[in-house]
XYZ file of C-alpha atoms in Angstrom:
681
model
C -56.907 -74.176 -7.164
C -57.574 -76.277 -4.153
C -55.726 -78.481 -1.832
C -56.915 -81.723 -0.087
C -59.201 -81.402 2.978
C -58.187 -82.480 6.442
C -60.623 -84.396 8.553
C -61.053 -84.170 12.194
C -62.913 -86.768 14.293
C -64.528 -86.011 17.617
C -65.722 -88.995 19.555
C -68.588 -88.243 22.073
C -70.490 -90.642 24.288
C -74.213 -91.109 23.822
C -76.305 -91.319 26.965
C -78.536 -94.374 26.696
C -81.052 -95.535 29.283
C -82.374 -99.081 29.495
C -85.115 -100.588 31.593
C -85.926 -104.245 32.293
C -89.027 -106.069 33.810
C -89.971 -109.726 33.547
C -93.525 -111.028 33.616
C -94.597 -107.404 33.115
C -93.378 -106.965 29.572
C -93.329 -103.671 27.556
C -96.001 -103.126 25.072
C -94.747 -103.695 21.649
C -95.689 -100.132 20.689
C -93.745 -98.667 23.735
C -91.150 -95.982 23.125
C -87.951 -97.612 24.410
C -85.417 -94.929 23.081
C -85.639 -91.254 23.846
C -83.494 -88.292 23.566
C -82.805 -86.430 26.788
C -82.427 -82.620 26.956
C -80.002 -81.570 29.720
C -81.533 -80.109 32.915
C -84.966 -81.333 31.912
C -87.294 -84.028 33.178
C -88.081 -86.979 30.992
C -90.548 -89.807 31.748
C -88.510 -93.025 31.297
C -91.413 -95.325 30.186
C -94.335 -93.420 28.761
C -95.721 -96.443 26.971
C -95.324 -98.857 29.806
C -97.931 -101.595 30.207
C -98.463 -104.802 32.265
C -99.978 -107.651 30.261
C -100.962 -109.795 33.127
C -103.875 -107.941 34.510
C -104.393 -110.314 37.410
C -100.868 -109.888 38.841
C -100.665 -109.096 42.519
C -98.340 -106.306 42.899
C -97.216 -104.769 46.229
C -94.138 -102.855 45.239
C -92.476 -101.608 41.978
C -88.796 -100.569 41.938
C -87.172 -98.449 39.203
C -83.345 -98.480 39.452
C -80.518 -96.915 37.489
C -78.618 -100.014 36.877
C -75.593 -98.488 34.993
C -73.865 -95.191 34.521
C -75.455 -93.873 37.739
C -73.956 -90.656 39.144
C -75.493 -90.053 42.555
C -74.376 -86.484 42.665
C -76.491 -85.624 39.535
C -78.980 -88.443 38.795
C -82.413 -88.765 40.421
C -85.707 -90.486 39.670
C -89.046 -89.170 41.018
C -92.838 -89.803 40.689
C -94.563 -86.940 38.925
C -98.146 -85.973 39.020
C -98.326 -87.061 42.698
C -101.962 -85.925 43.081
C -102.947 -88.736 40.630
C -101.048 -91.234 42.700
C -102.300 -90.707 46.229
C -102.334 -94.463 46.984
C -98.604 -94.808 46.149
C -95.748 -93.844 48.426
C -92.219 -93.175 47.068
C -88.772 -93.687 48.468
C -85.676 -92.435 46.623
C -82.537 -94.403 47.675
C -79.586 -92.161 46.612
C -76.903 -94.743 47.529
C -78.380 -97.339 45.176
C -79.968 -95.042 42.695
C -83.373 -96.758 43.109
C -86.935 -95.356 43.386
C -89.261 -97.629 45.358
C -93.014 -97.334 44.856
C -95.213 -98.959 47.511
C -98.997 -99.114 48.151
C -100.190 -96.886 50.863
C -103.319 -99.171 51.299
C -103.442 -102.455 53.239
C -104.150 -104.294 50.107
C -102.450 -104.570 46.701
C -103.327 -101.978 43.982
C -104.576 -102.746 40.626
C -102.292 -103.196 37.601
C -103.861 -100.048 36.099
C -102.687 -97.980 39.095
C -99.143 -99.416 38.875
C -99.037 -98.929 35.175
C -100.069 -95.263 35.518
C -97.525 -94.647 38.255
C -94.606 -96.187 36.282
C -95.476 -94.046 33.258
C -95.177 -90.965 35.462
C -91.630 -91.825 36.753
C -89.241 -89.211 35.428
C -85.435 -89.044 35.243
C -83.669 -85.751 36.142
C -79.949 -84.763 35.907
C -78.956 -81.465 37.424
C -75.720 -81.027 35.234
C -75.764 -78.990 31.997
C -72.954 -81.272 30.663
C -74.523 -84.540 31.378
C -72.754 -87.485 29.648
C -72.252 -91.168 29.746
C -74.903 -93.866 29.601
C -77.765 -94.795 31.911
C -79.537 -98.142 32.190
C -82.906 -98.434 34.036
C -84.482 -101.659 35.404
C -88.097 -102.043 36.565
C -88.727 -104.664 39.272
C -92.261 -105.869 40.354
C -92.504 -107.118 43.888
C -88.639 -106.997 43.921
C -88.587 -109.866 41.518
C -85.711 -109.459 39.228
C -87.291 -111.848 36.783
C -90.293 -109.639 36.166
C -88.539 -106.693 34.313
C -89.136 -104.320 31.456
C -86.427 -102.425 29.379
C -86.404 -98.734 28.412
C -83.574 -96.192 27.845
C -82.941 -92.502 26.906
C -79.984 -90.700 25.420
C -78.498 -87.162 24.991
C -77.876 -86.268 21.374
C -74.055 -85.814 20.937
C -71.694 -84.786 18.033
C -69.578 -87.892 17.228
C -67.422 -86.543 14.376
C -66.638 -83.205 12.672
C -64.969 -82.811 9.309
C -63.373 -79.369 8.623
C -62.269 -78.220 5.128
C -59.868 -75.811 3.463
C -59.185 -74.299 0.067
C -56.855 -71.877 -1.753
C -58.409 -68.559 -2.587
C -62.010 -67.418 -2.220
C -65.035 -69.915 -2.666
C -67.344 -72.206 -0.897
C -66.476 -75.237 1.177
C -68.315 -78.373 2.333
C -68.290 -78.925 6.114
C -69.640 -82.101 7.775
C -70.671 -83.327 11.166
C -72.068 -86.672 12.540
C -74.297 -86.984 15.634
C -76.657 -89.171 17.566
C -79.420 -86.778 16.711
C -79.940 -83.933 14.378
C -77.008 -81.544 13.572
C -77.718 -77.798 13.822
C -75.241 -75.225 12.413
C -74.475 -71.756 13.861
C -72.214 -68.882 12.852
C -71.609 -67.897 16.559
C -70.117 -69.912 19.398
C -73.048 -68.930 21.759
C -75.513 -66.570 20.126
C -78.014 -66.603 17.295
C -80.343 -69.132 15.773
C -79.432 -72.190 13.553
C -78.386 -71.196 10.018
C -78.696 -74.888 8.727
C -79.908 -78.346 9.812
C -78.208 -81.378 8.489
C -74.893 -83.232 8.443
C -73.445 -81.578 5.321
C -73.232 -77.658 5.300
C -72.142 -75.764 2.132
C -70.659 -72.411 3.170
C -71.417 -69.183 1.368
C -68.619 -67.603 -0.655
C -65.659 -67.195 1.672
C -62.663 -64.812 1.250
C -61.141 -65.489 4.728
C -60.958 -68.363 7.177
C -64.288 -68.692 9.045
C -65.299 -70.745 11.908
C -68.835 -72.417 12.344
C -70.344 -74.276 15.213
C -72.410 -77.382 15.429
C -74.689 -78.848 18.140
C -76.535 -82.200 18.310
C -80.071 -81.936 19.540
C -83.799 -82.368 18.893
C -86.467 -79.813 18.144
C -86.744 -77.536 21.195
C -83.547 -78.950 22.806
C -80.478 -77.172 21.422
C -78.729 -76.284 24.569
C -75.744 -78.591 24.265
C -72.122 -77.560 23.805
C -71.398 -76.060 20.305
C -68.393 -77.685 18.643
C -66.275 -75.473 16.243
C -65.611 -76.530 12.633
C -63.296 -74.302 10.674
C -63.439 -73.512 6.952
C -59.844 -72.418 6.259
C -59.182 -70.144 3.277
C -55.503 -69.804 2.322
C -54.264 -66.841 0.274
C -52.988 -67.541 -3.159
C -49.513 -66.327 -3.882
C -49.346 -62.637 -4.938
C -48.421 -62.614 -8.577
C -49.477 -61.226 -11.992
C -50.556 -63.488 -14.804
C -48.164 -62.352 -17.353
C -44.703 -61.035 -17.213
C -42.036 -60.308 -19.879
C -38.424 -60.929 -19.318
C -36.052 -59.131 -21.707
C -32.490 -60.047 -22.167
C -29.741 -58.982 -24.577
C -28.396 -60.887 -27.537
C -24.792 -60.033 -27.396
C -23.051 -63.218 -28.653
C -22.193 -61.781 -32.073
C -24.936 -63.727 -33.802
C -28.017 -61.570 -34.555
C -30.403 -64.584 -34.383
C -32.602 -63.442 -31.535
C -31.414 -66.415 -29.426
C -29.819 -65.941 -26.118
C -29.823 -67.364 -22.571
C -32.038 -66.163 -19.708
C -31.856 -66.485 -15.977
C -35.523 -67.054 -15.338
C -35.064 -66.360 -11.623
C -34.468 -62.756 -12.466
C -38.175 -62.375 -13.215
C -39.151 -63.420 -9.688
C -39.493 -59.890 -8.257
C -41.548 -58.728 -11.197
C -43.782 -61.766 -11.323
C -44.542 -61.683 -7.615
C -44.796 -57.805 -7.521
C -42.073 -57.887 -4.844
C -43.586 -60.451 -2.567
C -40.683 -62.855 -2.850
C -40.636 -64.229 0.636
C -41.914 -67.560 1.574
C -42.595 -68.773 -1.966
C -41.125 -71.538 -4.100
C -40.932 -70.995 -7.780
C -40.428 -73.778 -10.445
C -40.570 -73.346 -14.216
C -42.126 -75.570 -16.977
C -42.353 -75.627 -20.722
C -46.217 -76.147 -20.614
C -48.932 -74.963 -18.348
C -50.128 -78.549 -17.893
C -46.726 -79.551 -16.562
C -46.871 -76.638 -14.197
C -50.123 -77.707 -12.782
C -49.053 -81.283 -12.371
C -45.558 -80.432 -11.424
C -43.995 -82.627 -14.056
C -40.897 -82.022 -16.154
C -39.654 -78.917 -14.332
C -36.948 -76.977 -16.154
C -33.686 -78.181 -14.489
C -31.463 -75.125 -15.227
C -33.693 -72.081 -14.911
C -30.636 -69.841 -14.332
C -29.268 -70.774 -17.723
C -32.277 -71.286 -20.121
C -32.134 -70.734 -23.912
C -35.156 -69.254 -25.600
C -34.617 -71.660 -28.548
C -36.583 -74.190 -26.387
C -39.576 -71.910 -25.802
C -40.471 -68.252 -25.951
C -43.023 -68.608 -23.124
C -42.454 -70.612 -19.977
C -44.809 -71.119 -17.059
C -43.906 -70.407 -13.526
C -45.542 -72.312 -10.667
C -45.517 -69.967 -7.634
C -46.252 -71.885 -4.469
C -46.468 -70.523 -1.029
C -45.950 -72.275 2.399
C -49.702 -73.367 2.375
C -49.112 -75.289 -0.851
C -51.363 -72.906 -2.691
C -50.022 -72.132 -6.092
C -50.466 -69.708 -9.056
C -49.421 -70.354 -12.557
C -47.787 -67.279 -14.218
C -46.828 -66.844 -17.867
C -43.246 -65.685 -18.359
C -42.647 -64.396 -21.853
C -38.959 -64.314 -23.000
C -38.121 -61.385 -25.309
C -34.819 -60.386 -26.817
C -33.792 -56.743 -26.601
C -33.179 -54.660 -29.721
C -30.902 -52.183 -28.108
C -27.185 -52.353 -27.540
C -24.095 -50.316 -26.615
C -22.493 -48.334 -29.617
C -20.061 -50.455 -31.442
C -16.535 -50.061 -29.926
C -17.788 -48.090 -26.950
C -15.476 -48.392 -23.965
C -15.053 -46.409 -20.753
C -11.892 -46.346 -18.748
C -11.436 -45.712 -14.966
C -7.793 -44.981 -13.934
C -6.657 -45.668 -10.452
C -3.488 -45.283 -8.547
C -1.633 -48.117 -6.913
C -1.432 -46.259 -3.630
C 1.110 -48.401 -1.815
C 4.789 -49.158 -1.562
C 4.360 -52.598 -3.132
C 3.159 -51.321 -6.580
C 1.375 -54.614 -7.082
C -1.125 -53.208 -9.664
C -4.089 -53.648 -7.219
C -6.260 -50.742 -6.069
C -9.820 -49.767 -5.182
C -12.205 -48.324 -7.782
C -15.626 -46.557 -7.515
C -17.405 -48.302 -10.426
C -20.464 -46.046 -10.016
C -18.294 -43.154 -11.404
C -18.820 -44.648 -14.824
C -22.589 -45.343 -14.427
C -23.886 -42.147 -15.756
C -21.900 -42.543 -18.935
C -23.185 -46.007 -19.528
C -26.839 -45.012 -19.096
C -26.289 -41.936 -21.432
C -25.789 -44.470 -24.317
C -29.562 -45.386 -24.211
C -32.820 -43.524 -24.587
C -33.466 -40.980 -21.863
C -36.368 -41.107 -19.341
C -35.763 -44.717 -18.728
C -35.520 -45.938 -15.191
C -32.109 -47.664 -15.781
C -29.538 -49.236 -13.518
C -26.008 -50.445 -14.302
C -24.447 -53.680 -12.934
C -20.840 -54.895 -13.263
C -19.607 -58.440 -13.749
C -16.302 -60.194 -14.384
C -17.481 -62.381 -17.233
C -19.916 -62.152 -20.181
C -21.927 -65.273 -18.912
C -22.297 -63.711 -15.470
C -23.519 -60.448 -17.021
C -25.922 -62.217 -19.357
C -27.515 -64.429 -16.644
C -26.985 -61.831 -13.767
C -24.831 -64.234 -11.698
C -22.020 -63.153 -9.359
C -22.870 -59.481 -9.546
C -20.162 -57.191 -8.187
C -21.739 -55.981 -4.975
C -19.224 -53.571 -3.548
C -19.326 -51.224 -6.458
C -17.954 -48.241 -4.650
C -14.874 -50.018 -3.290
C -14.016 -52.677 -5.796
C -10.393 -54.110 -5.896
C -9.346 -55.211 -9.394
C -8.471 -58.918 -9.545
C -6.086 -58.622 -12.532
C -3.004 -56.441 -11.759
C -2.653 -53.151 -13.608
C -5.440 -53.694 -16.194
C -8.821 -55.467 -15.975
C -11.917 -55.427 -18.148
C -15.313 -55.681 -16.575
C -18.640 -56.503 -18.306
C -21.409 -54.042 -17.909
C -25.137 -54.728 -17.976
C -27.683 -51.882 -18.300
C -31.340 -52.849 -17.601
C -34.671 -51.258 -16.718
C -35.313 -51.312 -13.015
C -39.117 -51.481 -13.541
C -39.186 -54.637 -15.527
C -35.654 -56.049 -15.784
C -35.437 -55.476 -19.586
C -31.859 -55.721 -20.745
C -30.704 -52.710 -22.827
C -27.104 -53.664 -23.317
C -24.234 -56.051 -22.223
C -20.647 -55.949 -23.011
C -16.859 -55.574 -21.993
C -17.196 -51.835 -21.823
C -15.377 -50.872 -18.569
C -11.562 -50.928 -18.438
C -9.799 -50.594 -15.080
C -6.239 -49.332 -15.355
C -3.895 -49.023 -12.407
C -1.068 -46.591 -12.510
C 2.040 -47.184 -10.406
C 2.781 -45.150 -7.320
C 5.421 -42.527 -8.069
C 8.845 -43.656 -6.965
C 11.776 -41.396 -6.048
C 14.386 -41.140 -3.282
C 15.486 -38.590 -0.749
C 18.202 -38.443 1.904
C 16.327 -38.941 5.147
C 18.430 -36.433 7.094
C 20.024 -33.042 6.215
C 22.330 -30.612 8.045
C 21.685 -26.901 8.183
C 24.798 -24.948 9.062
C 23.966 -21.697 10.845
C 26.826 -19.950 9.232
C 25.620 -20.801 5.770
C 21.851 -19.813 6.593
C 20.024 -22.564 4.477
C 20.430 -25.977 3.016
C 18.957 -27.673 -0.065
C 16.555 -30.667 0.144
C 16.513 -32.762 -3.105
C 14.701 -35.610 -4.681
C 16.540 -37.866 -6.971
C 15.980 -41.014 -9.185
C 12.622 -39.551 -10.019
C 10.579 -39.148 -13.253
C 11.139 -35.751 -14.886
C 7.387 -35.362 -15.231
C 6.571 -35.579 -11.558
C 5.461 -32.496 -9.720
C 5.832 -32.303 -5.880
C 4.327 -31.065 -2.789
C 6.556 -29.974 0.017
C 5.107 -29.517 3.532
C 6.345 -28.638 7.023
C 4.050 -29.218 9.992
C 1.315 -29.772 7.500
C 1.681 -26.520 5.755
C 2.399 -26.403 2.001
C 5.722 -24.709 1.296
C 6.819 -25.589 -2.254
C 6.200 -27.660 -5.397
C 9.644 -27.893 -7.023
C 11.944 -30.819 -7.297
C 14.311 -29.469 -4.652
C 13.652 -27.067 -1.819
C 15.934 -24.551 0.029
C 15.148 -24.456 3.724
C 16.328 -22.074 6.407
C 15.104 -23.880 9.530
C 15.443 -27.292 11.112
C 12.619 -29.622 11.581
C 10.687 -32.419 9.743
C 9.868 -31.871 6.040
C 7.682 -34.136 3.944
C 7.595 -34.360 0.184
C 4.999 -36.158 -2.193
C 5.616 -36.923 -5.768
C 2.684 -36.643 -8.124
C 2.560 -38.283 -11.574
C 0.915 -36.932 -14.653
C -2.170 -39.249 -13.839
C -2.486 -37.617 -10.427
C -1.159 -40.562 -8.593
C 0.499 -39.619 -5.339
C 3.526 -41.250 -3.871
C 3.937 -42.353 -0.302
C 5.160 -39.204 1.598
C 9.015 -39.108 2.212
C 10.320 -37.493 5.282
C 13.486 -35.427 5.595
C 14.709 -34.440 8.994
C 16.709 -31.198 8.965
C 19.116 -30.759 11.839
C 20.441 -27.244 12.720
C 24.203 -27.345 13.416
C 26.613 -24.552 14.358
C 30.406 -23.995 14.418
C 31.747 -24.826 17.859
C 32.131 -21.759 20.179
C 34.713 -22.760 22.784
C 35.489 -20.827 26.054
C 38.498 -20.817 28.163
C 36.358 -21.586 31.157
C 35.550 -24.921 29.525
C 39.161 -26.055 29.398
C 40.259 -28.080 32.252
C 44.025 -28.369 32.674
C 45.833 -30.645 35.119
C 49.202 -28.971 35.158
C 52.392 -30.715 36.384
C 55.630 -31.828 34.997
C 56.157 -31.696 31.248
C 55.278 -35.379 30.862
C 51.852 -35.574 32.536
C 49.858 -32.386 31.746
C 46.351 -33.353 30.740
C 43.847 -31.188 28.862
C 40.046 -31.703 28.892
C 37.649 -29.567 26.966
C 34.066 -29.570 28.136
C 31.922 -30.115 25.048
C 28.432 -29.442 26.390
C 28.753 -25.735 25.789
C 30.174 -25.902 22.282
C 26.733 -25.735 20.565
C 24.716 -27.872 18.148
C 26.837 -30.192 16.194
C 28.828 -33.361 16.068
C 32.487 -32.335 16.804
C 35.936 -33.849 16.573
C 39.184 -32.479 17.996
C 42.839 -31.921 17.170
C 45.754 -30.264 19.126
C 47.976 -27.665 17.626
C 47.236 -28.683 13.879
C 44.293 -27.577 11.765
C 44.825 -30.653 9.588
C 44.731 -32.996 12.525
C 44.740 -35.769 13.227
C 41.235 -35.365 14.757
C 39.999 -37.432 17.567
C 36.374 -37.961 18.781
C 37.013 -37.059 22.431
C 38.244 -33.630 23.748
C 40.907 -35.185 26.029
C 44.633 -34.686 25.441
C 47.326 -36.223 27.658
C 51.056 -35.457 28.048
C 50.770 -31.987 26.916
C 53.906 -29.886 27.259
C 53.861 -26.585 28.995
C 53.425 -23.479 26.948
C 50.800 -22.101 24.563
C 48.624 -24.632 22.647
C 45.613 -24.550 20.300
C 42.617 -26.984 20.262
C 40.933 -27.159 16.866
C 37.265 -28.096 16.910
C 35.836 -29.367 13.631
C 32.075 -29.989 12.923
C 31.831 -33.451 11.368
C 29.227 -32.384 8.741
C 31.469 -29.590 7.341
C 29.829 -26.872 9.340
C 33.083 -25.171 10.056
C 36.112 -25.441 12.346
C 36.837 -23.256 15.329
C 39.901 -22.974 17.694
C 40.918 -21.816 21.119
C 44.341 -21.142 22.529
C 45.323 -22.127 26.064
C 48.455 -22.306 28.124
C 49.960 -25.051 30.190
C 52.060 -24.197 33.257
C 54.968 -26.247 34.506
C 55.781 -26.329 38.248
C 57.764 -28.710 40.517
C 55.743 -31.328 42.342
C 57.789 -30.687 45.473
C 60.633 -28.515 46.859
C 62.992 -28.572 49.900
C 63.579 -25.121 51.411
C 66.581 -26.048 53.497
C 69.061 -23.437 52.188
C 71.255 -25.915 50.495
C 70.831 -24.283 47.140
C 68.867 -27.069 45.652
C 65.086 -26.723 45.222
C 64.935 -24.080 47.875
C 62.171 -22.214 46.124
C 58.806 -23.229 44.598
C 57.347 -21.400 41.590
C 55.721 -21.770 38.252
C 58.691 -22.520 36.053
C 57.253 -22.586 32.527
C 54.172 -21.182 30.713
C 53.881 -17.611 31.892
C 55.770 -16.053 28.899
C 52.798 -15.949 26.366
C 49.471 -15.914 28.132
C 47.853 -13.029 26.285
C 45.331 -11.826 26.485
C 45.588 -12.583 30.113
C 47.903 -11.099 32.720
C 48.820 -12.465 36.205
C 47.347 -10.587 39.130
C 48.241 -12.946 42.064
C 49.711 -16.238 43.007
C 48.525 -17.544 46.429
C 49.776 -20.479 48.505
C 47.411 -22.458 50.705
C 48.028 -25.172 53.344
C 46.320 -28.476 53.377
C 43.453 -26.842 55.402
C 42.855 -24.365 52.789
C 44.238 -21.447 54.705
C 46.153 -18.704 52.941
C 49.842 -18.912 53.784
C 51.279 -16.281 51.529
C 51.021 -14.368 48.284
C 54.008 -14.155 45.888
C 54.934 -12.737 42.510
C 55.362 -15.609 40.041
C 57.976 -13.568 38.155
C 60.225 -13.295 41.248
C 62.354 -16.109 42.735
C 59.451 -18.016 44.264
C 58.264 -19.145 47.560
C 60.793 -20.011 50.228
C 58.421 -21.996 52.561
C 57.724 -19.225 55.087
C 54.481 -17.422 55.712
C 54.092 -13.630 55.564
C 55.829 -13.396 58.997
C 58.774 -15.412 57.779
C 57.769 -18.380 59.912
C 58.902 -21.685 58.406
C 55.931 -23.824 57.337
C 55.924 -27.496 58.070
C 56.173 -30.350 55.722
C 52.992 -31.348 53.949
C 50.744 -30.821 50.989
C 50.159 -27.329 49.653
C 48.105 -25.851 46.844
C 48.208 -22.671 44.762
C 45.777 -20.521 42.840
C 47.064 -18.345 39.980
C 44.731 -15.470 39.296
C 44.507 -14.119 35.758
C 42.618 -11.362 34.191
C 42.123 -10.296 30.476
C 41.812 -6.873 29.077
C 38.038 -6.856 29.515
C 38.389 -7.633 33.211
C 37.327 -11.293 32.873
C 38.991 -13.352 35.502
C 40.442 -16.806 35.289
C 41.795 -19.061 38.002
C 44.373 -21.991 37.544
C 45.000 -24.189 40.451
C 47.454 -26.929 41.446
C 49.155 -28.993 44.289
C 52.598 -29.634 45.314
C 54.563 -30.797 48.482
C 56.869 -29.013 50.829
C 59.597 -31.408 52.210
C 62.209 -30.806 54.878
C 65.224 -33.023 55.086
């Protein structure tokens, strides 16, 4: 199978030499065209003659009249010993050789004729080119001239050739002389002489070389001519493509995707080839009536089609593609199911499947020791023609929510033979287990534990409870003894796992109040203020009530306008983790007194609140001036302070303070402080 040859033309100049002389004409038998061999000497007029024997000749000039290159061209008289009567003068500037008589009288025509015949042209360049014209003048008379010329044989045109596959090729060259062929660019002897050369059997591209010359003069530049051999496409002559007939009609007719045979026809060499398909081999050769729809071709049109496999060099190979129908099939009613879990909170019926998990089961339906492979498709036609194959088989997301059927194709990996096609894989998506939990829970210390529960859940679920990543239970509810973050996962009978639910358990205790945390601003009965410091009560959310377990309760531990006497603060944990209480006492004392012995307000003392202060008892009541100096110490159960110090000296008006020192049975001390004024009128 061949392709058209490409012709390459190389234009070279011939070197031609011409000579002219009038009244001294060339002999009709003279050689007036000669081939010149580079770097050699050649006599320009070896057949020169002068017809007029009586001519009187004093000088003869031979000039290069065209194409002269003074750096390389020269004329000289050879055989000088035969021409002792003639002197020569070479004029480089004009390219002229002048012959003159060395005697006082003219020479004979025979002597001049002999001398002209011995004039030689020399060129000192191995790559001589161009044309030369020579003129011969007698007595410097341009009318008496004779013509002669010489040339260098030159290749004027080469014609390469090419073919597809091994074989011989015809190569051609034209020249102004004989054409000699070589198989080396510089070495060896000619392997052929002539314009047309038939190569031997070639399997690879080979370059030959030609030179124009004459016998004994083959030193010219060798011109390459390439015989190009293109490789035929790699392919096998006959390939069988086997497809399944699964349309419910056992007629042996089905559709084929002819392109599926490409890898097998080309033996895997599928790159850089174009393949077209034809009903007849003749059409494949002429590229007529190509099959328009090779990816959906019915074998009712032909059981053998012809593939034209053509590479980038336009070399082609015709392969036979035989269309066979498989006699195997899946067992009737066979179906395989893969069950997946939805896996998200949306429950949209979409999840990822690993289709390869079912592959072994499908291949097990056919004879063993076959090199089978399984492919998956979303439609019957795609499976039949192997279009739109599902590529991501290990992470395929179903397109139809909750249930989808895929078509399975089992074929032989070695030859593409179909073993079975059908809707044999069902993908079922099970919903994510749903249930609820309370996101937070309270653990009362006094109770020791709390129960965590799931609700609105399927009775068939099983559970996994974890804390800090450690499994701690599998029941519907869980009793826990410690605070922290707990997670629970519901698992359905299909093994589908829910999104983890988190329950934060908070540890809470009943409040533990201390007398030291109660701040009392004592005064008159209408402005006593009680503040309970809640930072030391414990872990919990607390609310407060005064003197009544039933309340009302308030969120802040602040009570105003508390009367003097014994009171109780009730502290209740909001999450029902118990109620505690603490008793305290409020003292009442005057804000000022006037010790002027008029019988009215002459003494200062604590007037209310000391009757029931158990378990405390009073140890001391100290009076201080505004500078914080101790003035005196009194017994609060006596009359009171009269405004004098320990030396009975009357103290001046001003602000004073007191400290009441208390102690309980265990020796725990407590101080109560306040301020008042001493006035003198």
